[in-house]
Coordinates of C-alpha atoms and ligand atoms in Angstrom, one line a residue:
M1 CA 85.7 107.7 96.1
E2 CA 83.6 105.2 94.1
N3 CA 82.8 102.7 96.8
E4 CA 81.2 104.0 99.9
K5 CA 82.4 101.1 101.9
Y6 CA 85.9 102.5 101.7
E7 CA 87.0 105.8 103.0
V8 CA 90.4 107.6 103.0
S9 CA 90.9 109.8 106.0
S10 CA 93.7 112.2 107.1
L11 CA 92.5 112.2 110.7
F12 CA 95.4 111.5 113.0
N13 CA 95.7 111.0 116.7
E14 CA 97.3 108.7 119.2
D15 CA 94.7 106.0 118.9
I16 CA 94.9 106.0 115.1
F17 CA 98.7 105.9 115.4
R18 CA 98.5 102.8 117.5
Q19 CA 96.4 101.1 114.8
I20 CA 98.8 102.3 112.1
V21 CA 101.8 100.9 114.0
E22 CA 100.2 97.6 114.1
I23 CA 99.8 97.6 110.3
W24 CA 103.4 98.8 109.9
Q25 CA 104.6 95.9 112.2
R26 CA 102.5 93.3 110.5
T27 CA 103.7 94.3 107.1
G28 CA 107.3 94.9 108.0
V29 CA 107.4 98.5 106.7
G30 CA 108.1 100.0 110.1
N31 CA 110.5 99.0 112.9
A32 CA 112.1 100.5 115.9
A33 CA 115.4 101.3 114.2
R34 CA 113.5 103.8 111.9
G35 CA 112.5 105.9 114.9
D36 CA 109.0 106.6 113.5
S37 CA 107.3 107.6 116.7
F38 CA 104.1 109.5 117.3
E39 CA 106.2 112.7 117.8
V40 CA 108.1 112.2 114.6
V41 CA 105.0 111.7 112.6
N42 CA 103.4 114.8 114.2
R43 CA 106.5 116.8 113.3
T44 CA 106.1 115.9 109.7
L45 CA 102.4 116.8 109.8
E46 CA 103.3 120.3 111.1
H47 CA 105.4 120.7 108.0
G48 CA 102.7 119.8 105.5
G49 CA 102.9 116.0 105.6
K50 CA 99.9 113.7 105.9
I51 CA 99.1 110.4 107.3
L52 CA 96.3 108.8 105.3
T53 CA 94.3 105.8 106.5
L54 CA 92.0 103.6 104.5
K55 CA 88.9 102.5 106.3
E56 CA 86.6 99.6 105.5
N57 CA 83.5 100.7 107.3
D58 CA 85.1 101.7 110.7
T59 CA 88.2 99.5 110.5
I60 CA 91.5 100.9 109.5
I61 CA 92.9 98.5 106.9
G62 CA 95.7 100.4 105.3
T63 CA 97.8 103.5 105.6
V64 CA 100.4 105.7 103.9
W65 CA 102.6 108.5 105.2
L66 CA 103.4 111.5 103.0
T67 CA 106.1 114.0 103.7
H68 CA 107.6 116.8 101.6
D69 CA 110.6 119.0 101.5
N70 CA 109.0 121.9 99.5
R71 CA 110.3 120.2 96.4
R72 CA 109.1 116.6 96.2
L73 CA 106.4 114.6 97.9
Y74 CA 107.7 111.4 99.5
I75 CA 105.5 108.4 99.8
H76 CA 106.5 106.2 102.8
H77 CA 105.1 103.1 104.5
M78 CA 102.3 102.3 102.1
A79 CA 100.7 99.2 103.6
L80 CA 97.5 97.3 103.8
H81 CA 96.7 94.9 106.6
P82 CA 97.6 91.4 105.4
D83 CA 94.0 90.3 105.5
W84 CA 93.2 93.0 102.9
Q85 CA 96.1 92.7 100.6
G86 CA 95.7 91.5 97.0
K87 CA 92.2 92.9 96.7
R88 CA 93.2 96.0 94.7
L89 CA 92.4 98.4 97.6
S90 CA 95.8 100.2 97.8
H91 CA 94.8 102.3 94.8
Y92 CA 92.6 104.4 97.1
L93 CA 95.6 105.4 99.1
L94 CA 97.9 105.9 96.2
E95 CA 95.4 108.0 94.2
D96 CA 94.9 110.3 97.2
S97 CA 98.6 110.6 97.6
L98 CA 99.1 111.5 94.0
Q99 CA 96.3 114.0 94.2
Y100 CA 98.1 115.7 97.1
A101 CA 101.3 115.8 95.1
H102 CA 99.3 117.3 92.3
E103 CA 97.8 120.0 94.6
L104 CA 101.3 120.9 95.8
G105 CA 102.7 120.8 92.3
Y106 CA 105.4 118.4 93.4
Q107 CA 106.9 115.3 91.8
A108 CA 106.3 112.1 93.9
K109 CA 109.1 109.9 95.0
L110 CA 109.3 106.6 96.9
E111 CA 111.6 103.7 97.6
V112 CA 110.5 100.1 96.9
D113 CA 112.4 96.8 97.3
R114 CA 113.1 95.6 93.8
D115 CA 111.7 92.2 94.8
N116 CA 108.4 93.6 96.0
L117 CA 106.5 92.7 92.8
P118 CA 103.0 93.7 93.8
A119 CA 104.2 97.1 95.1
K120 CA 106.4 97.7 92.0
H121 CA 103.5 96.7 89.7
L122 CA 101.2 99.1 91.5
Y123 CA 103.5 102.0 91.3
E124 CA 104.5 101.4 87.7
K125 CA 100.8 101.3 86.8
Y126 CA 100.5 104.8 88.2
G127 CA 103.5 106.1 86.2
F128 CA 106.4 105.6 88.5
K129 CA 109.7 104.7 86.9
A130 CA 113.0 103.5 88.3
L131 CA 115.5 106.3 88.9
G132 CA 118.8 105.0 87.8
D133 CA 120.3 102.1 89.9
F134 CA 121.0 104.0 93.1
L135 CA 121.9 102.4 96.4
V136 CA 119.9 103.9 99.2
L137 CA 122.1 104.8 102.2
I138 CA 121.2 106.1 105.7
K139 CA 123.2 107.1 108.8
R140 CA 121.1 106.0 111.8
E141 CA 123.2 107.8 114.4
V142 CA 122.2 111.4 114.9
Ligands
LIG201 C1 102.1 96.5 98.3 C2 100.7 96.7 98.7 C3 100.5 98.1 99.3 C4 99.8 96.6 97.5 O1 98.5 96.7 97.8 P1 97.4 95.7 97.4 O2 96.1 96.4 97.4 O3 97.5 94.5 98.2 O4 97.8 95.4 95.9 P2 96.8 95.1 94.7 O5 95.8 94.1 95.0 O6 96.3 96.4 94.1 O7 97.9 94.5 93.7 C5 98.8 95.4 93.1 C6 99.1 94.9 91.7 O8 100.1 94.0 91.7 C7 99.8 92.9 91.0 N1 100.5 91.7 91.5 C8 100.1 91.0 92.6 N2 101.1 90.1 92.8 C9 102.0 90.3 91.8 C10 103.3 89.6 91.5 N3 103.7 88.6 92.2 N4 104.0 90.1 90.5 C11 103.5 91.1 89.7 N5 102.4 91.8 90.0 C12 101.6 91.3 91.0 C13 98.2 92.8 91.1 O9 97.7 92.0 90.1 C14 97.9 94.3 91.0 O10 97.9 94.7 89.7 P3 96.6 94.8 88.8 O11 95.6 95.7 89.5 O12 97.1 95.5 87.5 O13 96.1 93.4 88.5 C15 100.2 95.7 99.8 O14 100.3 94.4 99.2 C16 101.0 95.7 101.1 O15 100.6 96.3 102.0 N6 102.2 95.0 101.1 C17 103.0 94.9 102.3 C18 103.7 96.2 102.6 C19 104.5 96.7 101.5 O16 105.2 96.0 100.9 N7 104.3 98.0 101.1 C20 105.1 98.6 100.0 C21 106.1 99.5 100.6 S1 107.0 100.3 99.3

């Protein structure tokens, strides 16, 4: 990492989770309906996923959650705390995510709202392309 003020870490525990949830909530990438609890995140980590945090000095200012299905790496919940958005800091998280995909030898996939122009611009800059015009569906009841 070129700037020592910023560090990407894959350390994860309950206290870090609390700080991540605050960022998810403040940026709208997480909500209760999604069921993304500490236990759920840990389950994905046991299967080769990662939660990355971006720290400015000792403060967690951004995060991304990576999971895979032994075929593709999925990038979820990329978010920077609102006070740190628009400063070109998310590339630290995205580059480490893509490095992980590269190490695994997997293609990387993500979902982004078509109106989320900064996020779309960021992903396209790193080579992501729209995959058809699919509607994303989910069945919440298990
Ligand atoms: C999306 C997000 C992760 C981007 O991180 P960021 O560090 O704030 O973004 P950057 O400052 O690197 O800006 C991203 C790029 O979008 C560009 N951009 C900013 N506003 C834009 C707009 N309205 N239209 C098009 N491009 C725009 C920036 O100029 C930059 O590109 P550049 O480096 O080529 O100039 C961050 O803003 C965020 O956390 N948003 C809320 C949560 C979210 O939407 N997450 C995405 C879930 S898929």
